[in-house]
XYZ file of C-alpha atoms in Angstrom:
753
model
C -58.407 -10.394 18.137
C -56.859 -12.017 15.066
C -54.157 -11.162 12.578
C -53.299 -12.222 9.050
C -50.777 -15.027 9.030
C -49.277 -13.753 5.777
C -48.652 -10.050 6.402
C -49.686 -9.447 10.035
C -52.615 -7.116 9.291
C -55.221 -6.870 12.090
C -58.395 -8.734 11.130
C -61.983 -7.902 11.901
C -64.475 -10.485 13.103
C -65.870 -12.446 10.182
C -63.152 -11.485 7.664
C -62.616 -14.249 5.127
C -59.786 -12.464 3.307
C -56.989 -10.218 4.547
C -57.549 -6.488 3.949
C -53.784 -5.995 3.575
C -52.550 -8.724 1.224
C -55.767 -10.485 0.141
C -54.758 -13.864 1.539
C -57.582 -16.247 2.507
C -58.103 -16.415 6.260
C -57.766 -19.886 7.772
C -60.446 -20.631 10.328
C -58.984 -21.522 13.712
C -60.440 -24.693 15.235
C -61.858 -24.462 18.710
C -59.653 -25.428 21.574
C -60.049 -28.947 22.992
C -62.302 -29.443 25.987
C -59.898 -31.470 28.035
C -57.892 -29.199 30.266
C -54.885 -31.361 29.667
C -55.206 -30.426 26.057
C -55.137 -26.762 26.915
C -58.614 -25.289 26.674
C -59.167 -22.632 29.360
C -56.488 -20.332 30.593
C -56.236 -19.929 34.338
C -53.637 -19.437 36.981
C -52.584 -21.847 39.682
C -50.309 -21.625 42.618
C -46.743 -21.959 41.519
C -45.191 -25.305 42.191
C -48.334 -27.445 41.933
C -48.366 -30.404 39.703
C -50.629 -30.863 36.755
C -52.662 -33.409 38.693
C -53.313 -30.895 41.437
C -54.000 -28.120 38.991
C -55.877 -29.520 36.009
C -56.609 -26.121 34.566
C -54.013 -24.551 32.315
C -51.759 -22.551 34.507
C -48.245 -21.547 35.270
C -45.776 -22.539 37.827
C -42.158 -23.227 38.586
C -40.607 -26.106 36.687
C -40.945 -29.386 38.603
C -40.827 -33.074 38.041
C -43.837 -34.327 36.013
C -46.638 -35.828 38.143
C -47.545 -38.792 35.966
C -44.699 -40.899 34.882
C -41.016 -40.232 34.856
C -40.014 -37.299 32.745
C -36.615 -36.140 31.763
C -35.248 -32.755 31.091
C -37.553 -30.902 28.760
C -40.110 -33.683 29.171
C -43.828 -33.005 29.162
C -47.192 -34.665 29.164
C -50.562 -34.356 27.568
C -51.585 -30.783 27.923
C -48.160 -29.787 29.167
C -47.154 -26.296 28.084
C -43.864 -24.596 27.695
C -42.260 -21.476 28.990
C -44.867 -18.798 29.566
C -47.397 -19.951 26.981
C -51.048 -20.971 26.701
C -52.307 -24.276 25.389
C -50.029 -25.361 22.623
C -47.666 -22.433 22.952
C -44.101 -22.083 23.957
C -41.086 -19.992 23.341
C -39.765 -21.769 20.331
C -42.079 -24.726 20.965
C -44.825 -26.407 19.005
C -47.881 -27.261 21.064
C -49.924 -30.359 20.383
C -52.852 -32.224 21.842
C -50.779 -34.977 23.266
C -48.020 -32.807 24.726
C -44.824 -32.593 22.787
C -41.455 -31.852 24.161
C -38.367 -30.755 22.249
C -38.672 -32.739 19.101
C -40.660 -35.605 20.627
C -44.060 -37.266 20.927
C -46.327 -37.365 24.046
C -44.218 -37.368 27.131
C -40.936 -36.912 25.359
C -37.838 -35.442 26.783
C -34.558 -34.622 25.166
C -32.858 -37.888 25.605
C -35.195 -38.746 28.535
C -37.682 -41.484 29.044
C -41.333 -40.408 29.272
C -44.400 -42.122 30.676
C -47.254 -43.470 28.539
C -46.189 -43.521 24.938
C -43.017 -41.745 26.069
C -40.232 -42.007 23.595
C -36.686 -40.980 24.001
C -34.859 -38.829 21.535
C -35.075 -40.264 18.069
C -36.926 -43.498 18.763
C -40.028 -45.094 17.282
C -42.737 -42.655 16.291
C -41.307 -39.840 18.387
C -38.791 -37.904 16.362
C -36.392 -35.207 17.143
C -35.011 -32.345 15.154
C -36.246 -32.415 11.567
C -38.067 -35.797 11.757
C -41.730 -36.650 11.053
C -44.570 -37.178 13.529
C -44.399 -34.556 16.199
C -41.042 -33.001 15.775
C -39.168 -29.909 14.961
C -36.367 -28.180 16.758
C -37.909 -26.303 19.644
C -41.122 -28.263 19.166
C -43.024 -29.320 22.244
C -43.491 -28.677 25.870
C -41.866 -27.020 28.726
C -38.389 -27.486 29.997
C -38.899 -29.741 32.983
C -42.544 -28.788 33.592
C -44.949 -31.073 35.502
C -47.749 -32.957 33.910
C -51.054 -31.230 33.704
C -52.232 -28.033 32.241
C -48.853 -26.681 31.396
C -46.309 -24.981 33.542
C -44.001 -22.347 32.295
C -40.646 -21.499 33.648
C -41.589 -18.484 35.721
C -43.133 -16.920 32.633
C -46.349 -14.894 32.628
C -49.350 -16.294 30.832
C -52.132 -14.506 29.020
C -55.440 -15.191 27.360
C -55.568 -17.303 24.302
C -51.953 -18.287 24.610
C -49.610 -15.326 24.795
C -45.938 -15.827 24.995
C -43.447 -13.036 25.716
C -45.729 -10.124 25.034
C -47.250 -11.401 21.819
C -50.878 -11.901 20.888
C -52.962 -14.924 19.983
C -50.554 -17.617 19.002
C -47.625 -15.167 18.769
C -44.155 -15.648 20.020
C -41.627 -12.868 20.090
C -43.854 -10.361 18.326
C -44.683 -12.407 15.256
C -48.129 -12.985 13.673
C -50.461 -15.841 14.585
C -48.789 -19.174 14.483
C -45.534 -17.552 13.406
C -42.454 -16.359 15.038
C -39.072 -17.691 15.712
C -39.988 -21.340 16.054
C -43.426 -20.281 17.347
C -46.518 -22.418 17.893
C -50.295 -22.312 17.922
C -53.182 -24.292 19.355
C -52.715 -27.777 18.081
C -48.980 -27.309 18.060
C -46.927 -25.774 15.271
C -43.216 -25.440 15.657
C -40.381 -24.177 13.555
C -42.159 -21.102 12.172
C -45.186 -23.099 11.038
C -48.795 -22.023 10.567
C -51.739 -22.592 12.958
C -53.701 -25.797 13.002
C -54.254 -28.990 14.944
C -52.518 -32.234 15.277
C -49.077 -31.017 16.292
C -47.437 -29.640 13.181
C -43.867 -28.606 13.358
C -41.186 -28.001 10.816
C -37.484 -27.962 10.238
C -36.296 -24.873 12.064
C -35.933 -21.835 9.865
C -36.571 -18.108 10.026
C -38.715 -18.325 6.888
C -41.704 -20.574 7.486
C -42.777 -20.460 3.849
C -39.698 -22.506 2.986
C -40.359 -25.201 5.606
C -42.050 -28.455 4.976
C -44.625 -29.433 7.590
C -45.399 -32.875 8.873
C -48.496 -34.241 10.469
C -48.271 -35.522 14.018
C -49.871 -38.735 15.132
C -53.137 -36.952 16.095
C -53.199 -34.338 13.421
C -56.498 -33.497 11.763
C -55.639 -30.703 9.375
C -52.606 -29.901 7.295
C -50.995 -26.547 7.653
C -52.386 -24.086 5.121
C -50.019 -22.804 2.460
C -49.196 -19.154 2.101
C -50.876 -17.320 -0.752
C -47.990 -14.860 -1.292
C -44.536 -13.790 -0.140
C -44.364 -12.364 3.350
C -44.126 -8.648 3.968
C -41.068 -9.257 6.120
C -39.224 -10.875 3.236
C -40.186 -8.062 0.897
C -38.894 -5.553 3.431
C -35.582 -7.385 3.636
C -35.264 -7.361 -0.154
C -36.004 -3.638 -0.350
C -33.583 -2.894 2.488
C -30.875 -4.942 0.739
C -31.355 -3.003 -2.493
C -31.173 0.326 -0.682
C -28.033 -0.791 1.191
C -26.395 -1.910 -2.057
C -27.174 1.417 -3.720
C -25.767 3.248 -0.709
C -22.560 1.218 -0.845
C -22.221 1.923 -4.565
C -22.650 5.629 -3.894
C -19.988 5.584 -1.187
C -17.598 3.613 -3.405
C -18.170 5.977 -6.314
C -17.479 8.974 -4.102
C -14.255 7.345 -2.896
C -12.974 7.001 -6.471
C -10.890 9.978 -7.631
C -12.876 10.666 -10.805
C -16.450 10.962 -9.458
C -15.312 12.639 -6.253
C -13.319 15.208 -8.217
C -16.297 16.032 -10.432
C -18.503 16.504 -7.349
C -15.908 18.710 -5.647
C -15.337 20.721 -8.824
C -19.064 21.245 -9.388
C -20.288 22.011 -5.899
C -17.261 23.473 -4.094
C -15.979 27.020 -4.131
C -12.812 27.621 -6.212
C -10.774 27.984 -3.006
C -12.032 24.742 -1.505
C -11.621 22.862 -4.790
C -8.048 24.127 -5.152
C -7.180 22.913 -1.644
C -8.667 19.532 -2.509
C -6.642 18.942 -5.690
C -3.471 20.536 -4.322
C -3.813 18.522 -1.110
C -3.885 15.315 -3.139
C -0.840 16.435 -5.102
C 0.998 17.339 -1.894
C 0.217 13.938 -0.385
C 1.593 12.176 -3.455
C 4.637 14.448 -3.636
C 5.381 13.951 0.064
C 5.132 10.198 -0.288
C 7.351 10.149 -3.394
C 9.980 12.539 -2.035
C 10.188 10.701 1.281
C 10.666 7.378 -0.529
C 13.467 8.786 -2.714
C 15.084 10.358 0.342
C 15.013 7.029 2.209
C 16.065 4.762 -0.655
C 18.733 6.949 -2.235
C 20.108 9.081 0.594
C 19.419 7.975 4.166
C 19.898 4.221 3.711
C 23.411 4.813 2.298
C 24.466 6.661 5.457
C 24.143 3.507 7.526
C 27.801 2.763 8.318
C 26.880 0.249 10.996
C 25.063 -2.328 8.881
C 25.408 -2.172 5.111
C 26.282 -5.029 2.780
C 26.574 -5.116 -0.991
C 27.532 -7.512 -3.758
C 28.783 -5.760 -6.892
C 29.764 -6.693 -10.410
C 31.082 -4.527 -13.253
C 31.685 -6.071 -16.657
C 32.804 -4.467 -19.918
C 32.197 -6.427 -23.131
C 33.854 -5.224 -26.357
C 32.525 -5.764 -29.872
C 34.640 -6.215 -33.015
C 33.845 -2.622 -33.985
C 35.249 -1.420 -30.662
C 38.435 -3.413 -31.174
C 38.898 -1.974 -34.675
C 38.372 1.538 -33.368
C 40.880 0.947 -30.549
C 43.464 -0.348 -33.061
C 42.948 2.729 -35.251
C 43.434 5.024 -32.301
C 46.615 3.231 -31.141
C 48.004 3.417 -34.642
C 47.186 7.130 -34.857
C 49.372 7.589 -31.774
C 52.390 6.144 -33.562
C 52.188 2.515 -32.422
C 51.570 0.059 -35.225
C 50.934 -3.653 -35.208
C 49.293 -3.723 -31.784
C 46.899 -6.668 -31.500
C 43.793 -6.158 -29.337
C 41.549 -8.808 -30.869
C 42.203 -11.173 -27.944
C 40.443 -8.806 -25.508
C 36.722 -9.641 -25.357
C 35.767 -8.507 -21.854
C 37.170 -7.316 -18.554
C 35.687 -6.390 -15.211
C 35.697 -6.616 -11.453
C 33.368 -8.217 -8.910
C 33.265 -8.576 -5.159
C 31.569 -7.606 -1.923
C 31.537 -4.714 0.525
C 30.501 -5.018 4.187
C 30.354 -2.050 6.567
C 29.505 -2.763 10.182
C 30.186 -0.947 13.445
C 32.958 1.242 12.086
C 34.732 -1.546 10.251
C 34.597 -2.408 6.572
C 35.652 -5.309 4.417
C 36.101 -5.050 0.647
C 36.845 -7.977 -1.619
C 37.583 -7.697 -5.334
C 38.394 -10.010 -8.211
C 39.901 -8.740 -11.452
C 38.434 -10.600 -14.438
C 39.693 -10.851 -18.001
C 37.702 -12.679 -20.663
C 35.686 -14.257 -17.860
C 38.728 -15.609 -15.971
C 39.999 -14.469 -12.582
C 43.434 -12.950 -12.855
C 43.980 -11.375 -9.481
C 42.065 -10.819 -6.248
C 42.409 -8.563 -3.251
C 40.967 -7.996 0.213
C 40.989 -4.801 2.235
C 39.921 -4.295 5.846
C 39.488 -0.800 7.236
C 39.166 0.004 10.931
C 37.974 3.596 11.068
C 37.943 3.506 14.849
C 41.629 2.586 14.885
C 42.782 4.645 11.857
C 44.174 1.494 10.268
C 43.846 -0.215 6.905
C 44.957 -3.721 5.942
C 45.416 -5.168 2.449
C 46.015 -8.605 0.956
C 46.622 -10.104 -2.509
C 46.117 -13.857 -1.984
C 47.666 -14.876 -5.334
C 50.949 -13.221 -4.322
C 51.064 -13.631 -0.529
C 48.796 -14.805 2.272
C 50.119 -11.970 4.448
C 48.346 -8.693 5.091
C 50.073 -5.372 4.731
C 49.165 -2.729 7.328
C 49.167 1.031 7.034
C 48.024 4.040 8.972
C 45.381 6.023 7.145
C 47.373 9.195 7.600
C 50.264 7.666 5.625
C 47.982 7.087 2.670
C 47.482 10.766 2.005
C 44.478 11.079 4.336
C 44.517 14.738 5.285
C 41.424 16.233 6.824
C 40.224 18.372 9.661
C 38.604 15.222 11.063
C 40.257 11.888 11.778
C 38.623 8.795 10.239
C 37.130 7.950 13.631
C 35.687 11.442 13.906
C 34.345 11.290 10.365
C 32.705 7.980 11.223
C 31.056 9.500 14.275
C 29.756 12.410 12.209
C 28.278 10.115 9.555
C 26.679 7.957 12.230
C 25.256 11.007 14.000
C 23.838 12.374 10.740
C 22.198 9.021 9.978
C 20.656 8.860 13.447
C 19.469 12.470 13.211
C 17.884 12.113 9.790
C 14.172 11.324 10.136
C 12.903 8.020 8.858
C 10.715 7.853 5.763
C 7.400 8.100 7.643
C 8.506 11.130 9.673
C 9.912 12.871 6.599
C 6.627 12.338 4.739
C 4.597 13.638 7.684
C 6.705 16.791 8.018
C 6.645 17.611 4.306
C 2.898 17.054 4.114
C 2.348 19.170 7.238
C 4.256 22.260 6.099
C 3.150 22.222 2.473
C -0.474 21.995 3.586
C 0.116 24.917 5.935
C 0.986 27.014 2.882
C -1.964 25.712 0.835
C -4.478 26.532 3.568
C -3.494 30.200 3.350
C -3.946 30.586 -0.418
C -7.398 32.102 -0.598
C -7.641 34.066 -3.865
C -8.620 31.458 -6.460
C -10.546 31.763 -9.703
C -11.823 28.802 -11.700
C -12.068 28.698 -15.486
C -11.326 26.488 -18.474
C -8.018 26.773 -20.361
C -5.945 24.806 -22.839
C -2.606 23.298 -21.903
C -0.138 22.582 -24.706
C 3.097 20.599 -24.978
C 4.648 19.227 -28.137
C 1.869 18.662 -30.646
C -0.725 17.990 -27.956
C -3.229 20.544 -26.661
C -5.955 19.656 -24.107
C -8.657 21.671 -22.377
C -8.530 21.503 -18.552
C -10.065 23.109 -15.505
C -7.732 25.990 -14.682
C -7.344 27.346 -11.156
C -5.691 30.772 -11.075
C -4.181 31.295 -7.622
C -3.139 34.864 -6.864
C -0.453 35.130 -4.191
C -0.120 38.678 -2.973
C 2.459 39.934 -0.516
C -0.123 39.734 2.257
C -0.990 36.144 1.328
C 2.662 35.122 1.236
C 3.266 36.797 4.603
C 0.312 34.954 6.108
C 1.626 31.625 4.827
C 5.136 32.326 6.175
C 3.716 33.212 9.567
C 1.707 29.973 9.617
C 4.891 28.015 8.899
C 6.754 29.879 11.650
C 3.964 29.119 14.129
C 4.141 25.428 13.282
C 7.918 25.366 13.570
C 7.907 27.024 16.966
C 5.793 24.237 18.448
C 7.116 21.341 16.346
C 9.091 19.107 18.708
C 9.902 16.605 15.936
C 11.479 19.178 13.639
C 13.269 20.870 16.537
C 14.799 17.554 17.620
C 15.950 16.708 14.072
C 17.468 20.162 13.595
C 19.280 20.054 16.936
C 20.726 16.588 16.304
C 22.025 17.583 12.869
C 23.707 20.652 14.321
C 25.228 18.567 17.101
C 26.594 16.158 14.494
C 28.218 19.141 12.776
C 29.852 20.180 16.049
C 27.519 22.966 17.206
C 27.438 23.219 20.985
C 24.120 25.073 21.400
C 21.787 23.907 18.605
C 18.597 25.032 20.363
C 19.635 28.645 19.916
C 20.023 28.166 16.170
C 16.562 26.647 15.829
C 14.974 29.552 17.690
C 16.889 31.927 15.433
C 15.546 30.094 12.378
C 11.974 30.508 13.638
C 12.598 34.190 14.263
C 14.015 34.595 10.751
C 10.806 33.105 9.353
C 8.779 35.652 11.319
C 10.988 38.492 10.138
C 10.615 37.280 6.561
C 6.837 37.283 6.971
C 6.918 40.868 8.251
C 9.180 42.020 5.417
C 7.003 40.304 2.823
C 3.868 41.974 4.183
C 5.511 45.347 3.595
C 5.762 44.823 -0.176
C 3.269 46.727 -2.355
C 0.008 44.889 -2.896
C 0.394 45.405 -6.649
C 3.311 42.961 -6.696
C 1.801 39.513 -6.825
C 2.552 36.085 -8.177
C 0.058 34.177 -10.324
C 0.071 30.387 -10.265
C -2.178 28.483 -12.650
C -2.941 24.842 -11.950
C -4.418 22.641 -14.702
C -6.634 19.793 -13.436
C -8.092 16.870 -15.395
C -11.397 15.100 -14.708
C -9.823 12.661 -12.237
C -8.448 15.494 -10.109
C -4.847 14.990 -11.205
C -2.751 18.081 -11.837
C -1.457 17.929 -15.436
C 0.302 21.271 -15.523
C 1.444 24.282 -13.550
C 2.717 27.706 -14.540
C 4.025 30.485 -12.305
C 4.173 34.057 -13.536
C 5.577 37.160 -11.911
C 5.096 40.623 -13.310
C 3.289 39.193 -16.326
C 6.149 36.860 -17.350
C 6.355 33.113 -16.814
C 9.172 31.959 -14.557
C 8.208 28.276 -14.370
C 6.335 26.020 -16.738
C 5.533 22.356 -16.168
C 3.081 20.885 -18.666
C 2.170 17.243 -19.218
C -1.172 17.260 -21.057
C -2.684 13.859 -21.768
C -5.351 12.774 -24.217
C -6.115 9.077 -24.221
C -2.689 7.468 -24.064
C -0.945 10.389 -25.817
C 1.080 12.682 -23.584
C 3.127 15.827 -24.174
C 5.973 17.204 -22.050
C 7.178 20.775 -21.629
C 9.280 21.552 -18.550
C 11.330 24.720 -18.219
C 12.637 27.023 -15.536
C 12.769 30.459 -17.110
C 15.082 33.328 -16.270
C 16.432 36.488 -17.818
C 19.184 34.468 -19.492
C 19.280 31.157 -21.381
C 17.609 28.220 -19.664
C 17.363 24.463 -20.054
C 14.169 22.989 -21.377
C 12.781 19.451 -21.779
C 10.144 18.969 -24.481
C 8.647 16.068 -26.384
C 5.709 13.742 -26.712
C 4.907 10.080 -26.315
C 2.417 7.636 -24.875
C 1.579 6.638 -21.317
C -0.468 3.579 -20.442
C -0.652 1.473 -17.272
C 2.170 3.428 -15.586
C 4.479 2.956 -18.587
C 5.846 5.976 -20.487
C 7.455 5.864 -23.929
C 8.344 8.689 -26.295
C 10.922 11.002 -27.851
C 12.183 14.036 -25.962
C 14.756 16.779 -26.404
C 16.946 18.737 -24.004
C 17.489 22.261 -25.269
C 19.353 25.300 -24.078
C 18.601 28.891 -24.958
C 15.981 31.587 -24.854
C 13.196 32.580 -27.213
C 14.300 31.889 -30.809
C 17.896 31.087 -29.879
C 17.319 27.540 -28.679
C 19.891 24.803 -29.210
C 19.191 21.081 -29.116
C 21.812 19.447 -26.909
C 20.502 15.907 -26.486
C 17.874 13.624 -27.932
C 16.379 11.031 -25.602
C 14.196 8.107 -26.568
C 12.373 6.559 -23.615
C 10.805 3.095 -23.709
C 8.792 1.484 -20.927
C 9.653 3.899 -18.120
C 7.806 2.710 -15.002
C 6.345 5.974 -13.718
C 4.995 4.376 -10.521
C 8.323 2.953 -9.291
C 10.068 6.193 -10.320
C 8.062 7.979 -7.621
C 9.996 5.933 -5.057
C 13.380 6.559 -6.645
C 13.554 3.266 -8.543
C 14.236 3.702 -12.244
C 13.038 0.964 -14.579
C 13.023 1.326 -18.337
C 15.123 1.749 -21.466
C 16.733 4.908 -22.823
C 18.625 5.829 -25.948
C 20.630 9.071 -25.692
C 22.302 10.735 -28.647
C 23.834 14.174 -29.338
C 21.427 16.873 -30.517
C 21.725 18.416 -33.948
C 22.950 21.760 -32.619
C 25.560 20.101 -30.398
C 26.899 18.109 -33.366
C 26.983 21.291 -35.433
C 28.958 23.102 -32.732
C 31.491 20.246 -32.415
C 31.914 20.070 -36.191
C 32.699 23.783 -36.260
C 35.234 23.291 -33.472
C 37.090 20.203 -34.753
C 36.279 20.173 -38.457
C 33.842 18.069 -40.436
C 36.472 15.420 -41.252
C 37.634 14.863 -37.689
C 37.114 11.601 -35.828
C 35.128 13.479 -33.167
C 32.652 14.847 -35.670
C 32.308 11.451 -37.330
C 31.611 9.720 -34.020
C 29.075 12.285 -32.827
C 27.075 12.001 -36.024
C 26.152 8.363 -35.500
C 26.866 7.541 -31.856
C 24.239 6.725 -29.224
C 24.196 5.574 -25.625
C 21.667 2.792 -24.947
C 20.718 2.217 -21.312
C 18.532 -0.467 -19.713
C 17.898 0.098 -16.017
C 16.223 -2.129 -13.443
C 16.050 -1.162 -9.787
C 14.178 -2.097 -6.635
C 14.759 -1.927 -2.902
C 17.669 -4.405 -2.797
C 18.513 -5.088 -6.434
C 19.854 -2.629 -8.993
C 21.299 -3.272 -12.422
C 22.108 -1.274 -15.519
C 23.298 -2.183 -18.973
C 24.954 0.663 -20.856
C 25.691 0.075 -24.510
C 27.486 2.299 -26.995
C 26.567 1.996 -30.660
C 27.642 3.746 -33.836
C 25.340 3.871 -36.848
C 23.452 0.925 -35.383
C 26.547 -1.186 -34.691
C 27.408 -1.946 -31.059
C 30.771 -0.925 -29.680
C 30.274 -2.781 -26.449
C 28.298 -2.976 -23.266
C 29.019 -2.035 -19.671
C 26.943 -4.023 -17.188
C 26.712 -2.999 -13.538
C 24.790 -4.835 -10.809
C 24.464 -3.996 -7.118
C 22.619 -6.171 -4.596
C 22.311 -4.621 -1.155
C 21.249 -5.891 2.260
C 22.529 -6.424 5.774
C 26.274 -6.621 6.329
C 28.236 -9.695 7.296
C 30.411 -9.492 10.379
C 33.832 -7.973 9.699
C 36.621 -10.085 11.163
C 39.770 -8.244 12.105
C 43.148 -9.856 11.426
C 45.560 -10.813 14.172
C 48.816 -9.735 12.472
C 50.070 -7.714 9.536
C 53.334 -6.529 8.063
C 54.595 -3.058 7.402
C 54.852 -2.077 3.732
C 58.661 -2.314 3.819
C 58.675 -5.764 5.392
C 55.941 -6.957 3.060
C 58.000 -6.055 -0.033
C 61.144 -7.635 1.402
C 59.378 -10.922 2.024
C 57.738 -11.178 -1.399
C 58.735 -14.205 -3.464
C 59.085 -13.271 -7.171
C 58.004 -16.751 -8.174
C 54.581 -16.008 -6.661
C 53.845 -13.789 -9.684
C 54.018 -16.835 -11.905
C 50.457 -17.697 -10.904
C 49.310 -14.308 -12.202
C 51.201 -14.733 -15.480
C 49.723 -18.187 -15.948
C 46.222 -16.800 -15.379
C 46.847 -14.119 -18.042
C 47.983 -16.754 -20.544
C 44.890 -18.841 -19.776
C 42.678 -15.806 -20.412
C 44.100 -15.462 -23.937
C 46.670 -12.714 -23.448
C 49.416 -13.064 -26.120
C 52.770 -14.289 -24.798
C 54.413 -11.083 -26.020
C 52.646 -9.186 -23.270
C 53.172 -11.769 -20.517
C 56.891 -12.058 -21.397
C 57.226 -8.308 -21.022
C 55.544 -8.499 -17.601
C 57.892 -11.307 -16.500
C 60.933 -9.241 -17.470
C 59.629 -6.288 -15.507
C 59.129 -8.415 -12.366
C 62.571 -9.977 -12.632
C 64.176 -6.576 -12.980
C 62.531 -4.966 -9.973
C 62.243 -7.987 -7.683
């Protein structure tokens, strides 16, 4: 039985060409007559040498009979593991008996008899060398000389190795296989032939070069086409790539949303888009909660560097002089004042705090101070180094501290609240859990197409009308109550917060809260079915919610619209009521998480709407804003209706009316986890009045060192040396303060000290 070497198709006797691929069929030469060259298959008793058993057979690996052989050494006619003449698992058979990469009688690094060459010497070559070589080329591992012994491997007719057919190893076609061989010895995935052909080891024999052994008669025939196995691999690779592309496309929000919108029911599609919105809202709210609220409750480890600086322009100085003069004081010079501010550090750790401050004028330090507070001991200590190295001590109660709680108690409450508040991950999980519980119970949904408008922009979106009847609301409330009753995390948080507030039996209150939720569900279910709430959700092609309206009794009570077309975006946000309401409207552009535009804050109802503020936004980072970090620039100015109202109140010629007409507040904000800064400028008709710059850098606190001694306020004043104030007066003079002011200060000190 024969098979095509190219594609593996079974061949019939006498076939000259393959019926499967059309390749020409190479004619196999007859086996050699010498039994040592592997002609007739037979079996011998295991353990006999080749001399005792001249016929090809099988046996246990032993020392070669003729000549010294090394490991993996063989002899003429010697066969490898479980193979017929010229076969071996990963071996190339030859007429003269090849071992792993060697000539007749070769062993891997061993000396052979008769023409026996060691690894890599003379005409016997090892891995990848000419004349009888190839990795896994040759004869059995430690088999005796003679008609081939295999290592306890079964033999078969015409040279079968490991369940393969004529010249097959490991289920491959004739002369193929993973480093397979054939009569005459082909290794390294070579083709059949004589003369001991092998090749550099590779899984693709078509790519291997073959070499002719020392007794070779024929060259290995070349393949007439690409193998079927290779073609199968190519096809499988293409299919796998297409499958991966399909999975990736489905994972993207746009394609997945279109699939869900097209093939899902309105209810299921609503839960999909709302679930995504809930996940994003939970993540954003939890981040804001952690970064803005919870982290600032940490009284045991909180450090901060701060700086506040006020820079005045010439216009601000002129305005200040005009105001002073209008109050009856003339000739007051303020041109020397360019800037003033304060900088320092705050450390709060384990109930103790340290605050340092430096008063700055025109960039020069005038005065500094240090304050240490021990909340556990109800004490506060203060120092002004420029005046005295001593600390002054005081009891907090003497400083006007009047409260139901002592400072130590207040500290314990703050600490308990911080410890009770869930971390960011827990807060996100809880919010996501309970909002989804409500969503899962909203079952009356209709899908249509509607336009959403804001400013001058109007866009068509998929609209999901969600009807929330009394029964639906009751079902959602009951689902929330069921979750709460078995929610150990929420119960623990609630109990700890109540304990921090001084409640002795918090568990009772939590159970009462759950019962109130159940009662609310029962009361809601009793409402007439005709009373329902309609919520419309507007969804774009990527699955993002661009707008939401809630109506009750046919009237809108909430409207949030942010339609987007290209980079253009409109904004219309309002909470409606029976009376006047606030409203934010405007339009701008949004690209790469950056929003810019002009917006208005109005107050009123229907046609009676008054513009209170105008806000220009530039480069607002919408992504960082979701975590509570504001980055961007803003220009805020009074609205036309606000200016009109102030003019009516104070008169058109008043200073107030004049200022409001051209004044604006310009703000640049930058914030991240540990760094926050803001620059607030005031301008009038395009001219800057000045700038207030604030920076806060937060992190872990430094250790707070308590002082060993301090003076009472009375003793501190008694021990003050009036001459110590001279350093302060000198600092004021150096900062540019006119002598008229410092002389007045010196007279005041002399009088009272």
